[in-house]
Amino acid sequence: MNLENLGLFKLMSRKMGWLTERQNVIAANIANADTPDYKGRDLKPFTFRDALSDSRRLQPAATNASHLQGTRGAGGLNQEQRQRNPYETAPDGNNVVLEEQMLKQGQTGMDYQTITNLYKKQVNLIRSSIRSGG
């Protein structure tokens, strides 16, 4: 059985991939903290709502003229997130704040550990259900 084909595991894997990429971006920001004119970067926030709205999902088809079309709020699910403007910019044009980057790095590490623990618990749940024959 390939766990990557199960929806929950696929979502957790995508979240872990996003967290890994975010750690790389944060590490690049920290490494360039003294580079003139370097602008700090960050990834668009990962949300399970966006992950679930994958374009590969089946779209409902109206089989009767009286079916409702449904509604979606302005901007839809892919509404762009506003990035906070940095409050501190060095005279050389660099806007990386090390304290802020370290907080992001710590939060990202904790999020990764949480997702990893959830993944392990789900695998153990599947193992126990297979062992018990249910």
PDB file of C-alpha atoms in Angstrom:
ATOM      1  CA  MET A   1       0.000   0.000   0.000  1.00  0.00           C
ATOM      2  CA  ASN A   2       1.403   3.360  -1.032  1.00  0.00           C
ATOM      3  CA  LEU A   3       0.517   5.977   1.575  1.00  0.00           C
ATOM      4  CA  GLU A   4       1.167   8.807  -0.884  1.00  0.00           C
ATOM      5  CA  ASN A   5      -2.108   7.909  -2.644  1.00  0.00           C
ATOM      6  CA  LEU A   6      -4.189   8.618   0.462  1.00  0.00           C
ATOM      7  CA  GLY A   7      -5.538  12.172   0.659  1.00  0.00           C
ATOM      8  CA  LEU A   8      -4.441  12.960   4.204  1.00  0.00           C
ATOM      9  CA  PHE A   9      -0.910  11.706   3.616  1.00  0.00           C
ATOM     10  CA  LYS A  10      -0.694  13.601   0.340  1.00  0.00           C
ATOM     11  CA  LEU A  11      -1.664  16.830   2.120  1.00  0.00           C
ATOM     12  CA  MET A  12       0.807  16.241   4.929  1.00  0.00           C
ATOM     13  CA  SER A  13       3.570  15.523   2.400  1.00  0.00           C
ATOM     14  CA  ARG A  14       2.791  18.739   0.528  1.00  0.00           C
ATOM     15  CA  LYS A  15       2.850  20.705   3.788  1.00  0.00           C
ATOM     16  CA  MET A  16       6.219  19.167   4.727  1.00  0.00           C
ATOM     17  CA  GLY A  17       7.568  20.057   1.283  1.00  0.00           C
ATOM     18  CA  TRP A  18       6.350  23.640   1.682  1.00  0.00           C
ATOM     19  CA  LEU A  19       7.949  23.878   5.136  1.00  0.00           C
ATOM     20  CA  THR A  20      11.252  22.559   3.760  1.00  0.00           C
ATOM     21  CA  GLU A  21      11.204  25.138   0.977  1.00  0.00           C
ATOM     22  CA  ARG A  22      10.368  27.893   3.484  1.00  0.00           C
ATOM     23  CA  GLN A  23      13.360  26.900   5.631  1.00  0.00           C
ATOM     24  CA  ASN A  24      15.557  27.260   2.515  1.00  0.00           C
ATOM     25  CA  VAL A  25      14.166  30.749   1.816  1.00  0.00           C
ATOM     26  CA  ILE A  26      14.640  31.820   5.442  1.00  0.00           C
ATOM     27  CA  ALA A  27      18.212  30.454   5.422  1.00  0.00           C
ATOM     28  CA  ALA A  28      18.933  32.505   2.283  1.00  0.00           C
ATOM     29  CA  ASN A  29      17.517  35.604   3.997  1.00  0.00           C
ATOM     30  CA  ILE A  30      19.742  35.057   7.035  1.00  0.00           C
ATOM     31  CA  ALA A  31      22.798  34.391   4.860  1.00  0.00           C
ATOM     32  CA  ASN A  32      22.219  37.679   3.018  1.00  0.00           C
ATOM     33  CA  ALA A  33      21.485  39.777   6.095  1.00  0.00           C
ATOM     34  CA  ASP A  34      24.539  41.965   5.373  1.00  0.00           C
ATOM     35  CA  THR A  35      24.218  42.067   1.575  1.00  0.00           C
ATOM     36  CA  PRO A  36      23.485  45.593   0.326  1.00  0.00           C
ATOM     37  CA  ASP A  37      20.100  46.055  -1.413  1.00  0.00           C
ATOM     38  CA  TYR A  38      19.002  42.493  -0.568  1.00  0.00           C
ATOM     39  CA  LYS A  39      15.254  42.210  -0.043  1.00  0.00           C
ATOM     40  CA  GLY A  40      14.034  39.458   2.261  1.00  0.00           C
ATOM     41  CA  ARG A  41      11.709  36.885   0.718  1.00  0.00           C
ATOM     42  CA  ASP A  42       9.030  34.537   1.977  1.00  0.00           C
ATOM     43  CA  LEU A  43       6.674  32.003   0.462  1.00  0.00           C
ATOM     44  CA  LYS A  44       2.955  32.463   0.018  1.00  0.00           C
ATOM     45  CA  PRO A  45       1.341  30.928   3.118  1.00  0.00           C
ATOM     46  CA  PHE A  46       0.328  27.277   2.760  1.00  0.00           C
ATOM     47  CA  THR A  47      -3.302  26.680   3.596  1.00  0.00           C
ATOM     48  CA  PHE A  48      -5.136  23.397   3.472  1.00  0.00           C
ATOM     49  CA  ARG A  49      -8.021  25.208   1.767  1.00  0.00           C
ATOM     50  CA  ASP A  50      -5.753  26.079  -1.165  1.00  0.00           C
ATOM     51  CA  ALA A  51      -4.296  22.572  -1.183  1.00  0.00           C
ATOM     52  CA  LEU A  52      -7.777  21.061  -1.314  1.00  0.00           C
ATOM     53  CA  SER A  53      -8.789  23.288  -4.215  1.00  0.00           C
ATOM     54  CA  ASP A  54      -6.377  21.445  -6.470  1.00  0.00           C
ATOM     55  CA  SER A  55      -7.305  21.829 -10.141  1.00  0.00           C
ATOM     56  CA  ARG A  56      -7.244  18.049 -10.608  1.00  0.00           C
ATOM     57  CA  ARG A  57     -10.413  17.681  -8.590  1.00  0.00           C
ATOM     58  CA  LEU A  58     -13.592  16.870 -10.408  1.00  0.00           C
ATOM     59  CA  GLN A  59     -15.895  19.758 -11.155  1.00  0.00           C
ATOM     60  CA  PRO A  60     -19.642  19.235 -10.705  1.00  0.00           C
ATOM     61  CA  ALA A  61     -21.690  19.155 -13.888  1.00  0.00           C
ATOM     62  CA  ALA A  62     -25.226  20.547 -14.104  1.00  0.00           C
ATOM     63  CA  THR A  63     -27.447  17.802 -15.495  1.00  0.00           C
ATOM     64  CA  ASN A  64     -30.630  19.804 -15.131  1.00  0.00           C
ATOM     65  CA  ALA A  65     -31.357  23.420 -16.048  1.00  0.00           C
ATOM     66  CA  SER A  66     -32.754  24.059 -12.551  1.00  0.00           C
ATOM     67  CA  HIS A  67     -29.460  23.189 -10.803  1.00  0.00           C
ATOM     68  CA  LEU A  68     -27.831  26.060  -8.952  1.00  0.00           C
ATOM     69  CA  GLN A  69     -24.413  27.226 -10.132  1.00  0.00           C
ATOM     70  CA  GLY A  70     -23.078  28.035  -6.670  1.00  0.00           C
ATOM     71  CA  THR A  71     -21.228  31.108  -5.547  1.00  0.00           C
ATOM     72  CA  ARG A  72     -17.690  32.015  -4.669  1.00  0.00           C
ATOM     73  CA  GLY A  73     -16.563  35.108  -2.811  1.00  0.00           C
ATOM     74  CA  ALA A  74     -14.658  37.906  -4.490  1.00  0.00           C
ATOM     75  CA  GLY A  75     -11.165  36.744  -5.380  1.00  0.00           C
ATOM     76  CA  GLY A  76     -12.012  33.078  -4.909  1.00  0.00           C
ATOM     77  CA  LEU A  77      -9.790  30.715  -3.019  1.00  0.00           C
ATOM     78  CA  ASN A  78      -6.610  31.945  -4.668  1.00  0.00           C
ATOM     79  CA  GLN A  79      -6.840  35.478  -3.341  1.00  0.00           C
ATOM     80  CA  GLU A  80      -3.331  36.861  -2.978  1.00  0.00           C
ATOM     81  CA  GLN A  81      -2.066  37.293   0.562  1.00  0.00           C
ATOM     82  CA  ARG A  82      -0.690  40.728   1.394  1.00  0.00           C
ATOM     83  CA  GLN A  83       2.870  40.713   2.592  1.00  0.00           C
ATOM     84  CA  ARG A  84       3.760  42.956   5.498  1.00  0.00           C
ATOM     85  CA  ASN A  85       6.150  45.727   4.592  1.00  0.00           C
ATOM     86  CA  PRO A  86       9.298  45.506   6.660  1.00  0.00           C
ATOM     87  CA  TYR A  87       9.426  48.127   9.339  1.00  0.00           C
ATOM     88  CA  GLU A  88      13.202  48.244   9.393  1.00  0.00           C
ATOM     89  CA  THR A  89      15.455  48.921   6.405  1.00  0.00           C
ATOM     90  CA  ALA A  90      19.197  49.450   6.736  1.00  0.00           C
ATOM     91  CA  PRO A  91      20.840  52.465   5.090  1.00  0.00           C
ATOM     92  CA  ASP A  92      22.314  50.102   2.471  1.00  0.00           C
ATOM     93  CA  GLY A  93      18.795  49.011   1.396  1.00  0.00           C
ATOM     94  CA  ASN A  94      18.773  45.628   3.114  1.00  0.00           C
ATOM     95  CA  ASN A  95      15.463  44.892   4.851  1.00  0.00           C
ATOM     96  CA  VAL A  96      16.279  41.559   6.547  1.00  0.00           C
ATOM     97  CA  VAL A  97      15.602  41.647  10.296  1.00  0.00           C
ATOM     98  CA  LEU A  98      17.493  38.767  11.900  1.00  0.00           C
ATOM     99  CA  GLU A  99      15.179  38.509  14.895  1.00  0.00           C
ATOM    100  CA  GLU A 100      12.158  38.197  12.619  1.00  0.00           C
ATOM    101  CA  GLN A 101      13.886  35.562  10.483  1.00  0.00           C
ATOM    102  CA  MET A 102      14.866  33.556  13.563  1.00  0.00           C
ATOM    103  CA  LEU A 103      11.252  33.607  14.778  1.00  0.00           C
ATOM    104  CA  LYS A 104      10.079  32.377  11.369  1.00  0.00           C
ATOM    105  CA  GLN A 105      12.728  29.666  11.397  1.00  0.00           C
ATOM    106  CA  GLY A 106      11.667  28.453  14.844  1.00  0.00           C
ATOM    107  CA  GLN A 107       7.968  28.448  13.932  1.00  0.00           C
ATOM    108  CA  THR A 108       8.665  26.592  10.703  1.00  0.00           C
ATOM    109  CA  GLY A 109      10.697  23.973  12.576  1.00  0.00           C
ATOM    110  CA  MET A 110       7.915  23.454  15.116  1.00  0.00           C
ATOM    111  CA  ASP A 111       5.318  23.175  12.347  1.00  0.00           C
ATOM    112  CA  TYR A 112       7.458  20.575  10.567  1.00  0.00           C
ATOM    113  CA  GLN A 113       7.837  18.571  13.767  1.00  0.00           C
ATOM    114  CA  THR A 114       4.063  18.712  14.343  1.00  0.00           C
ATOM    115  CA  ILE A 115       3.279  17.458  10.834  1.00  0.00           C
ATOM    116  CA  THR A 116       5.910  14.722  11.185  1.00  0.00           C
ATOM    117  CA  ASN A 117       4.340  13.557  14.467  1.00  0.00           C
ATOM    118  CA  LEU A 118       0.871  13.539  12.886  1.00  0.00           C
ATOM    119  CA  TYR A 119       2.230  11.508   9.970  1.00  0.00           C
ATOM    120  CA  LYS A 120       3.760   8.957  12.366  1.00  0.00           C
ATOM    121  CA  LYS A 121       0.541   8.690  14.379  1.00  0.00           C
ATOM    122  CA  GLN A 122      -1.508   8.068  11.228  1.00  0.00           C
ATOM    123  CA  VAL A 123       0.910   5.348  10.097  1.00  0.00           C
ATOM    124  CA  ASN A 124       0.682   3.709  13.539  1.00  0.00           C
ATOM    125  CA  LEU A 125      -3.121   3.895  13.379  1.00  0.00           C
ATOM    126  CA  ILE A 126      -3.119   2.120  10.016  1.00  0.00           C
ATOM    127  CA  ARG A 127      -0.667  -0.504  11.308  1.00  0.00           C
ATOM    128  CA  SER A 128      -2.788  -1.222  14.373  1.00  0.00           C
ATOM    129  CA  SER A 129      -5.950  -1.558  12.288  1.00  0.00           C
ATOM    130  CA  ILE A 130      -4.183  -3.987   9.929  1.00  0.00           C
ATOM    131  CA  ARG A 131      -2.884  -6.057  12.872  1.00  0.00           C
ATOM    132  CA  SER A 132      -6.310  -6.248  14.483  1.00  0.00           C
ATOM    133  CA  GLY A 133      -7.905  -7.325  11.226  1.00  0.00           C
ATOM    134  CA  GLY A 134     -10.372  -4.438  11.139  1.00  0.00           C
TER     135      GLY A 134
END
